[in-house]
Amino acid sequence: MIIIAIPLVPTLAALIALLTPRIQLIRLTTVLGTFATLVLSMIVAHEITQRIRLTVLPHWIGVGGLSSLILVLQGFVALTAALYSWGYMKRVTSLHPQRQQQFYVNLNLFLASLFMVPIFLQPALTWVAVELTTVLSVFLVGFDNTPRALEAAWKYAVITIMGATVAVLGIFLLLWGLLTLHVSIQTWDTLKTAAPHMPVVQLKLAFVLIFIGFGTKVGIVPMHTWLPDAHSQAPTPVCALLSGVEVSTILYVIMRLWPVFEQIPGGFAQNWALVFGLISVGTAAFLMIQVRDFKRLFAFSTVEQMGILLVGLGLGPAGHYAMMYQLLTHAITKSLVFYSAGAVFLATSTLDIASVKGVIRSSPVAGTTLLFSGLAIAGAPPFAVFLSEFALFRASLMSRHIIVLVLLLVFVTLAFFGILRHLNHMIFGPPSHPRITLPRSVIWTLVIGWIPVLVLGVYLPASVHHLLTLTTLALRR
Amino acid sequence: MAVHIVFNLCQVLVVLLLSPFFRGLLTRIEERMQAKRGPSVWQPYYDLWKLFHKDEVVSTQSTWIFRFAPYIYFVSPLLVTLLIPVLTDYPLFMAFMGDMVAAGFILSIGAFFLSLAAMDAGTVYGFMGSSRTRMVSSLVEPIFIIVFFSVSFAANSTIPYIVQAHWVSTPAAFYSPTHLLIVAAFIMIILAETGRIPVDNPAGHFELAMIDEARTLEFSGPSLALVKWGGYTKFMVLSIVLLNVLVTPWGLASHLNGIDLCAAIVRVGLKLTGFVVLVAIVETSLAKLRLFRIPDFLGVAFVTAVIAMIVQPFHF
Amino acid sequence: MNQLMVVNHLLVNINSVIGALFLLSAVVLMTQRQAQAVLRLFVRQSILLAVSAFILGWLHHSAELMIVGLITIVAKAVLIPQLLTRTLGPDIRSRRELDFIVNTPVSLLIALGMTVLSYFFVAPLLNGANQTIAVNLPVGLDVLLIGVYTLAVRREAVPQMLAMMAIDNGAFYAGIAITTSSAIVELAAGLEGVMVVLIAAILARTLAQRVGSTEVSELTHLKEGERIGEKEGESE
């Protein structure tokens, strides 16, 4: 029953936010609600480490290792985003304070839809949840109401809904396969067992449609055009949610279907993942060098990270553990990076890299956290992403994908220098903006956000390791 | 055998005599739809009668082509009439002398000579009309060919009588997507080839906007009558190919006697009336396209025809 | 009993004809310039989808498909056009695209290529499949692909959105033939269609107010290498 409560809590919070005009109360319920979901999802994850699977409604709702990891990550970023919004939204909406209520209603609904994705056992229902995440986040992306924000929201809506529609045909093809085999239960598991009996062409067609369809929302490169816009124009807490967990949540759907597609002979799916993963990493790395907008820089970093995850998926069983590790570290680090970028935005009121200088002097907190979180997401030791990327390199070496390894190393290094170059310009030098104090909740969010990045950078607790091992079960045939 | 020949000639006569009526009917219906009274249904007959009794003016600069072209243009649809099932669903004397491709070529010979004659007279509008009709025709011809390919894929033949028999052989063949797509493409071709809206405006009197009519500006008297009549028969022949071969292959005479033939004339006449109403609706509800949009329209027809061919192997 | 078979046979055949019309509607939708014409075509296409759903529902004795048909009619043939004309009335009536990014003949050839492609992909699956699947699956995939292409080359907001819904039509046109028990998805999709358009319509309206036009091609500010104005990101 705990599992069902997870998406219900934000729904309730949204209801409260809708009914009461008192903004203080709304903020509090949102923070408390997200805290409750984090606790609930931690409980679920803990249960999973004992019992491997939790099922509420057989064939409808249930959670395994991978789903619980996604839930925990969502819960964590949701909590930090809610906390961050407290002070951040107050400041950015200072001219229209009443718009905050609309923001919180929307945010909570979006969170509810996010939590719904990993708990369903049927691909069809999961698809509906994915559509919901798009529909409910469009207004959050366009919240600023500036032409740029609206443009980003428009692109986001049109392109990702198109992707979801392409994916639905792929799902139909898989369900057709079940139907012809007279399997009436349409869950991930039945698909997995039925896959070898389906025609190869059908699986290939379904794979291509689903990969391209959901890949559009993950931000895989030829279909990524909306991502840097949406992930940079949204208000910062939403950016953190979108970049930190939403893309991984959609990638989760591809992962759940991976055991089905892995059975296509000739490593068809693996090759697609490797090729598109490398293209994504490469393109993002090159584009990161020439961006002019620092939130956009980190949005491209998301494209890069998703590419790395895809490569991990394509490496086969050897890469799966490393990929899950990367998924975890990316979520916590990327959200932190966006909180830092948001702090810099509060301090300077601009997103233009060229016009920001010497942040570390004008706002020591924002400058320091941006510097180190930037280093962390770029993959510098001793932060979490370094370890997970290293694990991935090791996996590609062990599975003898030497070319993949070399390309990946080149691109990741390129991205590292791309990020560093821009950070260097922004953080050091004579300050370009006057001193400003950051809202207290923003500082608290940064503190909370730093804890897992630092801890996981130096050591991996046994329970987390256990959970990560369990998550790879979802990818096994 | 003799009866076959007689019936074959009957077809020609029917087309020759009835075609002005259907043109008149079409004009009348269109005028009515636009809330006007319109000329009498018999007006094309009066026009022809008047023109045949007028003197003809021929430029001294023109060559024999100018004098011969009207005859060729007039005869070519009648030759096609010998090849297609106008009234009977059994093959007549000339049925196997040529297939639908041949019919298309014979029609285009007439159009070709008319274009030559228009240029021969040396006026600006003649050249303009010729070049424009060439543009349309050069786009229509590949579609014609593709339609015939699709038909021959489906029916394993391009002889009109056999194609007609194929569509009625099974309901699945009649209702197949190929059939519908072929019909759609063919209707678009007819509109383009006979100069109807949205490709050309047959009622227009503005020389600069003309396509088909511009070629006839230099003709007068009996020559003009022949050109006009040829245009009427061409429209009727194409409509008959559409109706009797492609869309509604029913209602034709199936016995070798005169009564059945007369009944068939009535039934085909009714079908043609229906089609004329349809064309009138299309013409009144669409606007004429700009000249440079015509390739778009014909492009849709082309794609439709090709899709019909692609789809064919999958549905019988 | 025999009579029922004749009726069923006829329905299968009618379904084939609808398939051809459905495909044709996608091709013509691609070439239309006026927003209103696109909307009209979209409505007709949706009705074709619904009729096909009714026929298949009758043939498979599936109430779900009937519901799908009803939802399609209500949402796509009634609600969405009304919503669009109400929120964006003048824009729908007056706006048209004078120049496409890709000219029409080339687009038509690309549509042709898509048709070849979709039949090529699907052909191996059609061996032994019944006639309704042989019509719906390739046609649906084709309409989906053509829709994606249309979406990519459109510059006006309304046609872009309708192309998006046409993609939806394509996916469901294939879907109703191959799965008969996915009512939940379709139900949700129908409902969501309305929500999607609601959102998109409001967005487009705000867009029109803000940018002064629903021409999406003017939305080219978010690019690499473009300087961001000072204080631009400041919220109001």
Tab-separated table of N, CA and C in Angstrom, chain B residues 17-83:
chain	number	residue	atom	x	y	z
B	17	LEU	N	-22.824	12.324	-80.443
B	17	LEU	CA	-24.064	13.083	-80.347
B	17	LEU	C	-24.359	13.530	-78.914
B	18	LEU	N	-23.966	12.731	-77.941
B	18	LEU	CA	-24.338	13.070	-76.568
B	18	LEU	C	-23.348	14.005	-75.871
B	19	SER	N	-22.100	14.024	-76.372
B	19	SER	CA	-21.094	14.777	-75.616
B	19	SER	C	-21.434	16.260	-75.461
B	20	PRO	N	-21.965	16.967	-76.497
B	20	PRO	CA	-22.309	18.373	-76.244
B	20	PRO	C	-23.375	18.514	-75.170
B	21	PHE	N	-24.288	17.537	-75.106
B	21	PHE	CA	-25.344	17.611	-74.095
B	21	PHE	C	-24.763	17.618	-72.692
B	22	PHE	N	-23.786	16.724	-72.448
B	22	PHE	CA	-23.255	16.651	-71.089
B	22	PHE	C	-22.457	17.897	-70.741
B	23	ARG	N	-21.801	18.483	-71.758
B	23	ARG	CA	-21.117	19.741	-71.485
B	23	ARG	C	-22.142	20.818	-71.099
B	24	GLY	N	-23.219	20.852	-71.868
B	24	GLY	CA	-24.262	21.826	-71.557
B	24	GLY	C	-24.829	21.601	-70.170
B	25	LEU	N	-25.030	20.327	-69.847
B	25	LEU	CA	-25.573	19.973	-68.532
B	25	LEU	C	-24.634	20.447	-67.417
B	26	LEU	N	-23.347	20.185	-67.624
B	26	LEU	CA	-22.357	20.568	-66.615
B	26	LEU	C	-22.388	22.082	-66.390
B	27	THR	N	-22.387	22.836	-67.491
B	27	THR	CA	-22.419	24.294	-67.362
B	27	THR	C	-23.677	24.742	-66.631
B	28	ARG	N	-24.786	24.148	-67.033
B	28	ARG	CA	-26.071	24.506	-66.446
B	28	ARG	C	-26.082	24.247	-64.931
B	29	ILE	N	-25.644	23.038	-64.560
B	29	ILE	CA	-25.664	22.683	-63.128
B	29	ILE	C	-24.767	23.621	-62.336
B	30	GLU	N	-23.599	23.894	-62.905
B	30	GLU	CA	-22.686	24.792	-62.191
B	30	GLU	C	-23.290	26.170	-62.008
B	31	GLU	N	-23.909	26.676	-63.063
B	31	GLU	CA	-24.528	28.005	-62.963
B	31	GLU	C	-25.634	27.979	-61.905
B	32	ARG	N	-26.403	26.903	-61.921
B	32	ARG	CA	-27.468	26.774	-60.929
B	32	ARG	C	-26.914	26.766	-59.505
B	33	MET	N	-25.803	26.030	-59.331
B	33	MET	CA	-25.200	25.959	-57.999
B	33	MET	C	-24.711	27.325	-57.548
B	34	GLN	N	-24.345	28.148	-58.513
B	34	GLN	CA	-23.884	29.486	-58.145
B	34	GLN	C	-25.048	30.477	-58.154
B	35	ALA	N	-26.263	29.938	-58.099
B	35	ALA	CA	-27.481	30.764	-58.016
B	35	ALA	C	-27.673	31.645	-59.243
B	36	LYS	N	-27.246	31.139	-60.398
B	36	LYS	CA	-27.508	31.862	-61.651
B	36	LYS	C	-28.410	30.983	-62.523
B	37	ARG	N	-28.979	31.562	-63.578
B	37	ARG	CA	-29.866	30.740	-64.401
B	37	ARG	C	-29.076	29.880	-65.378
B	38	GLY	N	-28.102	30.454	-66.019
B	38	GLY	CA	-27.261	29.693	-66.914
B	38	GLY	C	-27.887	29.460	-68.265
B	39	PRO	N	-27.080	29.129	-69.277
B	39	PRO	CA	-27.590	28.880	-70.616
B	39	PRO	C	-28.350	27.567	-70.667
B	40	SER	N	-29.075	27.388	-71.723
B	40	SER	CA	-29.828	26.149	-71.906
B	40	SER	C	-28.887	24.957	-72.013
B	41	VAL	N	-29.438	23.796	-71.717
B	41	VAL	CA	-28.632	22.583	-71.810
B	41	VAL	C	-28.199	22.346	-73.258
B	42	TRP	N	-28.996	22.828	-74.195
B	42	TRP	CA	-28.717	22.571	-75.616
B	42	TRP	C	-27.785	23.607	-76.227
B	43	GLN	N	-27.328	24.543	-75.404
B	43	GLN	CA	-26.506	25.631	-75.934
B	43	GLN	C	-25.296	25.149	-76.750
B	44	PRO	N	-24.544	24.110	-76.280
B	44	PRO	CA	-23.402	23.659	-77.095
B	44	PRO	C	-23.816	23.254	-78.509
B	45	TYR	N	-25.025	22.657	-78.653
B	45	TYR	CA	-25.479	22.290	-80.004
B	45	TYR	C	-25.679	23.544	-80.845
B	46	TYR	N	-26.333	24.567	-80.248
B	46	TYR	CA	-26.526	25.816	-81.001
B	46	TYR	C	-25.183	26.404	-81.427
B	47	ASP	N	-24.235	26.371	-80.467
B	47	ASP	CA	-22.907	26.925	-80.768
B	47	ASP	C	-22.298	26.224	-81.968
B	48	LEU	N	-22.339	24.893	-81.929
B	48	LEU	CA	-21.720	24.133	-83.008
B	48	LEU	C	-22.406	24.457	-84.330
B	49	TRP	N	-23.746	24.469	-84.287
B	49	TRP	CA	-24.527	24.755	-85.501
B	49	TRP	C	-24.125	26.105	-86.081
B	50	LYS	N	-24.036	27.091	-85.191
B	50	LYS	CA	-23.694	28.439	-85.639
B	50	LYS	C	-22.291	28.454	-86.251
B	51	LEU	N	-21.365	27.827	-85.572
B	51	LEU	CA	-19.974	27.886	-86.032
B	51	LEU	C	-19.795	27.187	-87.379
B	52	PHE	N	-20.535	26.084	-87.555
B	52	PHE	CA	-20.393	25.361	-88.822
B	52	PHE	C	-20.911	26.200	-89.994
B	53	HIS	N	-21.789	27.157	-89.723
B	53	HIS	CA	-22.321	27.975	-90.801
B	53	HIS	C	-21.599	29.295	-90.963
B	54	LYS	N	-20.471	29.438	-90.327
B	54	LYS	CA	-19.722	30.689	-90.438
B	54	LYS	C	-18.541	30.510	-91.380
B	55	ASP	N	-18.033	31.634	-91.828
B	55	ASP	CA	-16.835	31.582	-92.645
B	55	ASP	C	-15.628	31.424	-91.743
B	56	GLU	N	-14.546	30.973	-92.347
B	56	GLU	CA	-13.349	30.740	-91.564
B	56	GLU	C	-12.266	31.708	-91.990
B	57	VAL	N	-11.517	32.208	-91.024
B	57	VAL	CA	-10.396	33.092	-91.332
B	57	VAL	C	-9.119	32.352	-90.987
B	58	VAL	N	-8.239	32.229	-91.974
B	58	VAL	CA	-6.976	31.538	-91.734
B	58	VAL	C	-5.844	32.477	-92.101
B	59	SER	N	-4.921	32.603	-91.226
B	59	SER	CA	-3.791	33.493	-91.460
B	59	SER	C	-2.954	32.993	-92.636
B	60	THR	N	-2.484	33.921	-93.463
B	60	THR	CA	-1.662	33.505	-94.595
B	60	THR	C	-0.294	33.042	-94.145
B	61	GLN	N	0.076	33.435	-92.925
B	61	GLN	CA	1.377	33.033	-92.401
B	61	GLN	C	1.373	31.587	-91.925
B	62	SER	N	0.191	31.024	-91.711
B	62	SER	CA	0.140	29.695	-91.109
B	62	SER	C	0.352	28.613	-92.158
B	63	THR	N	0.694	27.424	-91.703
B	63	THR	CA	0.996	26.310	-92.594
B	63	THR	C	-0.145	25.307	-92.559
B	64	TRP	N	0.078	24.151	-93.185
B	64	TRP	CA	-0.948	23.117	-93.240
B	64	TRP	C	-1.310	22.607	-91.859
B	65	ILE	N	-0.375	22.722	-90.912
B	65	ILE	CA	-0.652	22.190	-89.569
B	65	ILE	C	-1.884	22.872	-88.988
B	66	PHE	N	-1.955	24.181	-89.207
B	66	PHE	CA	-3.072	24.932	-88.641
B	66	PHE	C	-4.406	24.439	-89.196
B	67	ARG	N	-4.396	24.032	-90.490
B	67	ARG	CA	-5.662	23.596	-91.078
B	67	ARG	C	-6.015	22.155	-90.704
B	68	PHE	N	-4.976	21.351	-90.477
B	68	PHE	CA	-5.261	19.945	-90.194
B	68	PHE	C	-5.536	19.669	-88.714
B	69	ALA	N	-4.938	20.467	-87.859
B	69	ALA	CA	-4.999	20.174	-86.418
B	69	ALA	C	-6.423	19.972	-85.896
B	70	PRO	N	-7.401	20.804	-86.276
B	70	PRO	CA	-8.736	20.585	-85.731
B	70	PRO	C	-9.287	19.205	-86.052
B	71	TYR	N	-8.983	18.720	-87.269
B	71	TYR	CA	-9.509	17.403	-87.640
B	71	TYR	C	-8.889	16.325	-86.768
B	72	ILE	N	-7.579	16.438	-86.572
B	72	ILE	CA	-6.902	15.418	-85.748
B	72	ILE	C	-7.439	15.470	-84.322
B	73	TYR	N	-7.599	16.693	-83.837
B	73	TYR	CA	-8.076	16.853	-82.468
B	73	TYR	C	-9.492	16.293	-82.346
B	74	PHE	N	-10.277	16.442	-83.403
B	74	PHE	CA	-11.656	15.976	-83.375
B	74	PHE	C	-11.723	14.452	-83.469
B	75	VAL	N	-10.854	13.889	-84.283
B	75	VAL	CA	-10.944	12.444	-84.540
B	75	VAL	C	-10.359	11.622	-83.400
B	76	SER	N	-9.324	12.145	-82.718
B	76	SER	CA	-8.612	11.280	-81.768
B	76	SER	C	-9.514	10.726	-80.660
B	77	PRO	N	-10.404	11.504	-80.036
B	77	PRO	CA	-11.268	10.886	-79.020
B	77	PRO	C	-12.189	9.833	-79.612
B	78	LEU	N	-12.584	10.048	-80.891
B	78	LEU	CA	-13.488	9.079	-81.506
B	78	LEU	C	-12.778	7.751	-81.748
B	79	LEU	N	-11.489	7.837	-82.084
B	79	LEU	CA	-10.719	6.600	-82.251
B	79	LEU	C	-10.663	5.854	-80.925
B	80	VAL	N	-10.470	6.621	-79.852
B	80	VAL	CA	-10.395	5.988	-78.529
B	80	VAL	C	-11.724	5.307	-78.203
B	81	THR	N	-12.808	5.924	-78.644
B	81	THR	CA	-14.127	5.354	-78.378
B	81	THR	C	-14.242	3.931	-78.909
B	82	LEU	N	-13.515	3.667	-80.005
B	82	LEU	CA	-13.580	2.328	-80.577
B	82	LEU	C	-12.934	1.291	-79.652
B	83	LEU	N	-12.051	1.747	-78.778
B	83	LEU	CA	-11.261	0.806	-77.976
B	83	LEU	C	-11.877	0.511	-76.614
